Amino acid sequence: MASLLQGRLPINQDLLLMQKGTPMRKVRSKSWKKLRYFRLQDDGMTVWHSRQAGGSAKPSFSISDVETVREGRESELLRSLAEEFPLEQGFTVIFHGRRSNLDLVANSVEEAQIWMQGLQLLVDFVTSMDQQERLDQWLSDWFQRGDKNQDGRMSFREVQRLLHLMNVEMDQEYALQLFQAADTSQSGTLEGEEFVEFYKALTKRTEVQELFENFSADGQKLTLLEFVDFLREEQKEGDRASDLALELIDRYEPSESGKLRHVLSMDGFLSYLCSKDGDIFNPTCLPIYQDMTQPLSHYYINSSHNTYLVGDQLCGQSSVEGYIRALKRGCRCVEVDIWDGPSGEPIVYHGHTLTSRILFKDVVGTVAQYAFQTSDYPVILSLENHCSWEQQQVVVHHLTEILGELLLSTTLDGLLPTQLPSPEELRRKILVKGKKLRTLEEDLEEEDEEEELESELEGEQEAEPELQAQSESEPQELSPRSKDKKEKVVMCPLFCPPPCCQIMVQAPIPKPGFLLFPKQKSKPILCPSLSALVVYLKSVSFHSFAHSRDNYHFYEISSFSETKAKSLIREAGNEFVQHNTWQLSRVYPSGLRTDSSNYNPQELWNAGCQMVAMNVQTAGLEMDICDGLFRQNGGCGYVLKPDFLRDAQSSFDPERPVSPVTAQTLLIQVISGQQLPKVKTKEGSIVDPLVRVEIFGIRPDTARQETSYVENNGFNPYWGQTLCFRVLVPELALLRFVVRDYDWKSRHDFIGQYTLPWTCMQQGEPVPGPLAKTPALAAFLMLSSCPFPGYRHIHLLSKDGTSLQPASIFVHICIREGLEGDES
C-alpha cells in the first residue's frame, strides 16, 4: 500500500532513520515516564509504538492528526523535568483538536532532532496535499489497519475484517465478487492499486452516476456545454457558468486529454462535487470578506472563559496550552485570573479551588508568541485582578516588558476618541480589559500636565532626600476617583523605574511632593500603573440600561453572568440591542458550571452581545455553534453583526422579532452519506446512521428535523428524504448537520457534525415567489416548480472539531424568499 504515495513522499535521511525505529521515553507526568519504541511505518503516514524492541506494535498516531512539533523547552511538563532530562532531548507532538499533547524524550539530542525535523517535514507534506493525495493517505491508513500480518497484501479474510472496520455490512458472495474483480494478478490477495480498484467498486455512487447521466449525452463524459447546463440549471451559477465550467474542468478533471478537450469525466465530476467548490460553505465567505473598519462594538468577538484551564473548574489543570489552543483557533479575548504567588511572582489559576497554578509571566509570554499566528486582529486580555499592590506592579512590569510595542497603553493617536476604534485600526495590538481608577478623559488631560510637571520636578528630586526613605514603604491604598475636585493624580516625583508605580495621589492641600501613605494595611486595591494600561476596555458594574446611557462612556464595558444576560433579554430585549450598538458586553458562564460546560451562545448573539465567553476546552453542541459562527471571515475572530444590531435606533427585539428582511424557507433533501466513522470500538459493530438538521437563531426559528435511520451501513447509506424549515431572521440563523447512530435505548450516539451560518451557505441564486402557508405545501410547490439550486457535500467534523475526512453527507439545497402566510 505504500506504493500509493510512492514518488510523492519526500525522500529524506531523517525519515529513513525513523522507519528503523527509535526507543524514547513517553512522558505523561513527573512520575509517569515509560520507555517505548516508536517507528514510522513504511507508508510514511503513520507512527506505531511497542513496549519493547521487536514486540507487538500498535498505532500511535497518524501524521494527518499532527498539527505541529515543538521543542522541549516549550513544554511545561518537560521543563519541570529539566533536572532529569536535558531539554534538548525532548520534544512535543501537538495534535489537532483537544487531543492531549505527546511529550517524548529521546536518548540523544541527535535522535530528538531527527524525529522533530522528520515529523515536521511530513506534517508540511500532508498540509500541502491535494484532494486525491488525501484520499490515498486515508486508504493507506485503512490498509495498514486491515493488513493484520503486515505483509503488504490483503487476503479475502483480511478484507472481510476491514469491511467491518470501515462500517460496511456486505453480502459475503458480493464482497468476494468485488475482491476477485480487483485481483487482476490472480494472486488471491490485493496489493496497492488492486486495493484502490476494490475501494472504487465498493464506493460506487449510484446517485451521482444518475445525476451525471442526466446531463451527459453518451453517459461517458460531460462536454463543456453540458457541464455549463448543469452549473446553470442545478447549481444556479447564472452568467458566470461558462467561465466557471472551464476553471472547474481544469481543476478537477484527472485526465490531461480531457482537460485539453474541455470535457469532464465521471471521476472529475465526482471530484468537483466533493471539493471546496461543491462544499456547502460558500468559498467567498472563507477569506476576510467583511468590513473591518467599524467600531469594536459592531462585531461578535470570539471569546474564551477561564482560558488557562484545560479541564474542569474545581480540580482541573491550568496550563499555557489553554492559551495556545484558544489563540490558534481564533479566540480574540482570553481571560487571565491573577493572584499573589510565591517569591513575588503573580500566578494564574481559578481562585479558591484545587486547580493547578501557572506563572503570570509565562501566560504573557505565551500570548506574545501566539497572539497573531492565526489572526492579525486585536487580542483582548480580560484581567481578573486579585493581587496585592506589590504584585500588581510586577503584573505591569511583565505586561510592558514582555509585550512591548504589542501592548496598547494609550489611545491610538493620543487624542480623545468619540467611539471605539475598529479591528483594522487595532491590528496586531493587545488590549487590557480591567478596572480603571479614572476616566479616559482624565488620563489624557493628566498626560499633558505630567509633561509640564516633569521638567519642574527634575530639580526637586535631589532636594528631597527624605522622600527617598519614604518610598521604601510603598503605598497600600489608593482612592479611586474622588468627589473632591481638588484631589488630583500626578506623576510620582521620585520617577522610579518599573516595576514601581508611576502615579501617586496628591492630597487636596498638600506640601509639594508630599505623598499619602496609610498607617495600616488595608485590602489590596488597584495600582495606578495597572489602571493606566486600561484604555478602551474599562470594566464597570451594570445597574440598568438607563444608568449606562446617562453615566457611562463608550469605552466602558460591563460583564454579565449568563443568567443575568438572559433575564435582561427577556425583560428588555430591544434596550439590550441598543446598548450593544455603542458599548461592549461580555457574558460569562454561570459559576455553577463546575464541569466547565457551556451555554448556548446564540441567545446572547441575538441581542448583539459581542464577547460571549466560552469554555473552549469543552467539546459539544455549544462549541459547535460557536465554531460555526466564527468559521467565516477568515477565522479572524471578528464577525460583523447584522445591520439591525448595529443601529443605535434599532427596533429589533430578539424575543418579539419583526423580521428586518424577508423570511426564507429552506428545503433540504438529504441524499446519501459517505464513509461514516464507527462510534463503537467493538470490531463487529456497524452504525445505523440518521441525519438531524438543526436551526439555531431567534426563538421562533429554532427547530430540528431528522431522517429515518439506515440499518447496518455507515459506508454509503442512502436516505433521499426532504426536510423543510421556515426562518424569519436568516441573518442570525446557524445550521447544524449532525449524523448519529440510531439506538432505541438511548439518545443516539454522535458520529459527526458540521455547523455554519445561514448567510454562508452556498445555495446558488434564491428562487423568488410566494410561499404556501404550511411547510408541507411549500415543499410540494418548490419541488414541483423548480429544480434544487445546489448539490452540496457537507464534510463532517469530529466532536473536537477536527476533520473526519472523507466522511460526508450529500444534499440538495433550495431556498425561496417570502413572508410567512403569503398566498401561493
Short mmCIF file of C-alpha atoms in Angstrom, two decimals, residues 95-100 325 329 616-621 623-624 627 631 736 750-753 796-804:
data_model
loop_
_atom_site.label_atom_id
_atom_site.label_comp_id
_atom_site.label_asym_id
_atom_site.label_seq_id
_atom_site.Cartn_x
_atom_site.Cartn_y
_atom_site.Cartn_z
CA PHE A 95 -2.38 17.20 17.71
CA HIS A 96 -5.36 18.88 16.09
CA GLY A 97 -8.42 19.43 18.30
CA ARG A 98 -8.45 18.66 22.00
CA ARG A 99 -6.30 15.53 21.94
CA SER A 100 -3.60 15.67 24.60
CA ARG A 325 -5.18 26.40 21.74
CA ARG A 329 -8.43 28.57 16.99
CA VAL A 616 -13.30 26.30 24.62
CA GLN A 617 -11.73 23.22 26.21
CA THR A 618 -15.17 21.56 26.42
CA ALA A 619 -16.46 19.98 23.21
CA GLY A 620 -20.16 19.72 22.42
CA LEU A 621 -23.15 21.33 20.75
CA MET A 623 -18.86 24.89 20.94
CA ASP A 624 -20.03 23.59 17.55
CA ASP A 627 -17.05 27.45 15.92
CA ARG A 631 -15.68 29.77 10.73
CA ARG A 736 -26.06 22.30 12.19
CA PHE A 750 -22.74 11.06 17.93
CA ILE A 751 -20.92 10.31 14.65
CA GLY A 752 -20.08 13.72 13.18
CA GLN A 753 -21.37 17.24 12.60
CA LEU A 796 -18.18 16.18 8.73
CA LEU A 797 -16.17 17.17 11.78
CA SER A 798 -15.50 15.22 14.96
CA LYS A 799 -16.71 16.17 18.42
CA ASP A 800 -13.41 18.02 18.80
CA GLY A 801 -14.00 19.98 15.62
CA THR A 802 -11.33 18.16 13.58
CA SER A 803 -11.87 16.78 10.10
CA LEU A 804 -13.35 13.29 9.67
#
